[in-house]
Every structure is written in C-alpha cells, then in structure tokens.
Coordinates of C-alpha atoms in Angstrom, one line a residue:
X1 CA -34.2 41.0 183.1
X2 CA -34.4 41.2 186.7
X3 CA -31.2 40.2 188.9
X4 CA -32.2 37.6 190.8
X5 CA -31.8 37.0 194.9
X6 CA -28.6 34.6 194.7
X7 CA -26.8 37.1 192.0
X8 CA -27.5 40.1 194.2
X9 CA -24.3 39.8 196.1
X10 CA -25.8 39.5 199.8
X11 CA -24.7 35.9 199.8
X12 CA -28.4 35.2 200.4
X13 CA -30.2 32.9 198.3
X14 CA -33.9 33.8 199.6
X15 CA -35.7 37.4 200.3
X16 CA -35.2 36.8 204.0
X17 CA -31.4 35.8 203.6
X18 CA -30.8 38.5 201.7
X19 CA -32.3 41.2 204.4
X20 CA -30.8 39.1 207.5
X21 CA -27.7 39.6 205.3
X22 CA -27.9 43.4 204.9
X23 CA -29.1 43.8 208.9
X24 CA -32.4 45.8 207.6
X25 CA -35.2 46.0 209.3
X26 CA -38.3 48.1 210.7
X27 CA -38.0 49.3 213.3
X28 CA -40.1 51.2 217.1
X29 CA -41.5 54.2 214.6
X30 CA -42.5 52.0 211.6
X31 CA -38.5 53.5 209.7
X32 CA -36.3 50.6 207.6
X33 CA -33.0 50.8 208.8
X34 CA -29.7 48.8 208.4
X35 CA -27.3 47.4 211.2
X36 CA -24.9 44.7 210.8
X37 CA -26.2 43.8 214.1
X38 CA -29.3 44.9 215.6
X39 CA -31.8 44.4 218.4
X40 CA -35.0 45.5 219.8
X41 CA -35.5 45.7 223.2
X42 CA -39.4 45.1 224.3
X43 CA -40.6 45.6 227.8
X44 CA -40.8 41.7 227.9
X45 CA -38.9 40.2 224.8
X46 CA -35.7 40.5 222.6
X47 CA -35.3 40.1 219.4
X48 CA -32.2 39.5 217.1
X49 CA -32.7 40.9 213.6
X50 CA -29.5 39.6 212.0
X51 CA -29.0 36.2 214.1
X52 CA -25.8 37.0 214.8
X53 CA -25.6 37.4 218.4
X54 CA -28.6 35.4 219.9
X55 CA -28.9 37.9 223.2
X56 CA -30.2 36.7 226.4
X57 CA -32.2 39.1 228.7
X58 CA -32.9 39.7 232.0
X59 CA -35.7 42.5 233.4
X60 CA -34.1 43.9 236.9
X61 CA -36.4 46.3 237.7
X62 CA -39.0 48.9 236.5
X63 CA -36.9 49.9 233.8
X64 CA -34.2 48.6 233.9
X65 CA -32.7 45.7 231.7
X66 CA -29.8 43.4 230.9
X67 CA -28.6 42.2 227.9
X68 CA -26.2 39.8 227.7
X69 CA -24.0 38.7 224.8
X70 CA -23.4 42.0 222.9
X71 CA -20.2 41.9 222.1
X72 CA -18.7 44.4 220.9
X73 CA -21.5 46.9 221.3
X74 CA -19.8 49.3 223.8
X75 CA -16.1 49.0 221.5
X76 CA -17.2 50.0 218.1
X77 CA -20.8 52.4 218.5
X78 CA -23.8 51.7 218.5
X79 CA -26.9 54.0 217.6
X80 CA -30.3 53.6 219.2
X81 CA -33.9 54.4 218.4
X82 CA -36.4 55.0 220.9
X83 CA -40.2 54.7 220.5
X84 CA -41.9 57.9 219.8
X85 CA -46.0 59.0 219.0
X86 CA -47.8 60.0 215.9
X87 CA -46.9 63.1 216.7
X88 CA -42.8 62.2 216.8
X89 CA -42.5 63.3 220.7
X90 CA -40.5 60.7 222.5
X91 CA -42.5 58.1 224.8
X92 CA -39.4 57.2 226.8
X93 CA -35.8 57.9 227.2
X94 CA -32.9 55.8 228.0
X95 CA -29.3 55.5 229.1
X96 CA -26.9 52.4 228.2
X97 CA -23.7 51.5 229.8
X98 CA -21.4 48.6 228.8
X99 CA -19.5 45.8 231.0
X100 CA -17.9 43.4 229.5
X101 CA -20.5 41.4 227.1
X102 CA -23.8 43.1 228.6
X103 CA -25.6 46.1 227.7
X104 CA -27.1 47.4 230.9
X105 CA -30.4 49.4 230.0
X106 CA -32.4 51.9 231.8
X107 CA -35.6 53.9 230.7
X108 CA -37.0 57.1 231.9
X109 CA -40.1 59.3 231.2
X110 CA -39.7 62.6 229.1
X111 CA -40.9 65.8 230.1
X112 CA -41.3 68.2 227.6
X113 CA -40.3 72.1 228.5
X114 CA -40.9 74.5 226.0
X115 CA -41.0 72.1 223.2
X116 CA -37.9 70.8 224.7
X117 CA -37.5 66.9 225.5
X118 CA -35.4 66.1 228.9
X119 CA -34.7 62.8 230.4
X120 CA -36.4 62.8 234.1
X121 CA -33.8 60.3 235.7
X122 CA -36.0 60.1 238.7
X123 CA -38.7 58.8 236.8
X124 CA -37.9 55.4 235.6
X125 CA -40.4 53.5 233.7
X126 CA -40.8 50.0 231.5
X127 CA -40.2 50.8 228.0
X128 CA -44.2 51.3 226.6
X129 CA -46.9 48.2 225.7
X130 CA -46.1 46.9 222.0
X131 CA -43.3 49.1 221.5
X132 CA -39.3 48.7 221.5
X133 CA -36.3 50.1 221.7
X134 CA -34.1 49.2 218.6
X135 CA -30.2 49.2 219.2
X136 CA -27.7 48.6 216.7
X137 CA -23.7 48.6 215.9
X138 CA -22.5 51.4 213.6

C-alpha cells in the first residue's frame, strides 16, 4: 500500500507542498536539486522555489543584479548553478558578494583556453535569453 502525501513526513498535504517542503526543484541545466531555500535569477525575473524569502530584484546594469531579502545567504553558504549548453560548456560566469540582506550579482562571459573555462571580468554580460542562474543555501 502506497504511503500517502500527508503521512510522508514533509508536513505537506499535497504533491506541491510536499516539494516546496523539501526545496527541490529543476533547475538552469534541466538537474533536480534540493535547497531549503533557493532562487533563480533570470535576466528579467526572480523566482522563489520554497516561498520562504519572497526576493525583490533590481537590474543595475549589463550584468549586474541586486537581490534583496536573502537573508542569511552570505552567513551560512550558499552553492550556485550557472547555465551551461548541450554540450556542458558554461554560457556565463558570475561572482556574488553579500551586504547585509542583498546578494549583489555580476555575470561575465567565459572564454575557453585549452579546454579550460576562465571568467573574462572585463566582459560583463546579462545572464542568457530563457536561462537562469539558480542559487541556493547549503
């Protein structure tokens, strides 16, 4: 007999509760992954995955982004994902920096030199069309 969504222990009493519970999601390569709290970062939109933080946003530049109301991000770890192709070469790079409650964002192109990927800080650029960059608390 199959356990059903309310025993399971999440505290969730539907499919979505139970995955906003366990912070899993898919995420900029099409890979399910688990944060307790996790974003995405798109070029023109945020998104909360465990509605526990309800980020604002703010795009100051070509690549280069604010998010505000992460507490907590820069104290404990956090891990990020960044977009990459079919191939698994990166599409961008980043660097984040904490202040206080925002997460201050900034994406550069790769360069690839003998099969090795390097951030080119003088090269900032908006993170790709339709893809993100997922961040998350360890």
């Amino acid at each position: 007999q199959a356990l059903s969504i309310a025993r399971g222990g999440t505290g969730g009493t539907t499919a979505q509760s139970a995955r906003l519970s366990l912070g899993m999601f898919v995420d900029t390569n099409d890979e399910v992954v688990f944060g307790p709290r996790a974003i995405s970062l798109y070029d023109g939109l945020i998104l909360d995955h465990t509605n526990a933080i309800d980020p604002g946003y703010t795009k100051v530049g070509t690549g280069h982004y604010e998010v505000r109301k992460v507490p907590g991000f820069g104290l404990f770890g956090f891990k990020y994902r960044l977009p990459k192709d079919d191939l698994g070469n990166l599409l961008c790079g980043c660097v984040i920096t904490f202040s206080d409650d925002v997460a201050t964002v900034k994406v550069y192109e790769i360069t690839y030199t003998n099969g090795k990927a390097e951030l080119d800080l003088t090269k900032p650029m908006d993170i790709p069309a339709q893809r993100c960059i997922d961040i998350s608390v360890k």
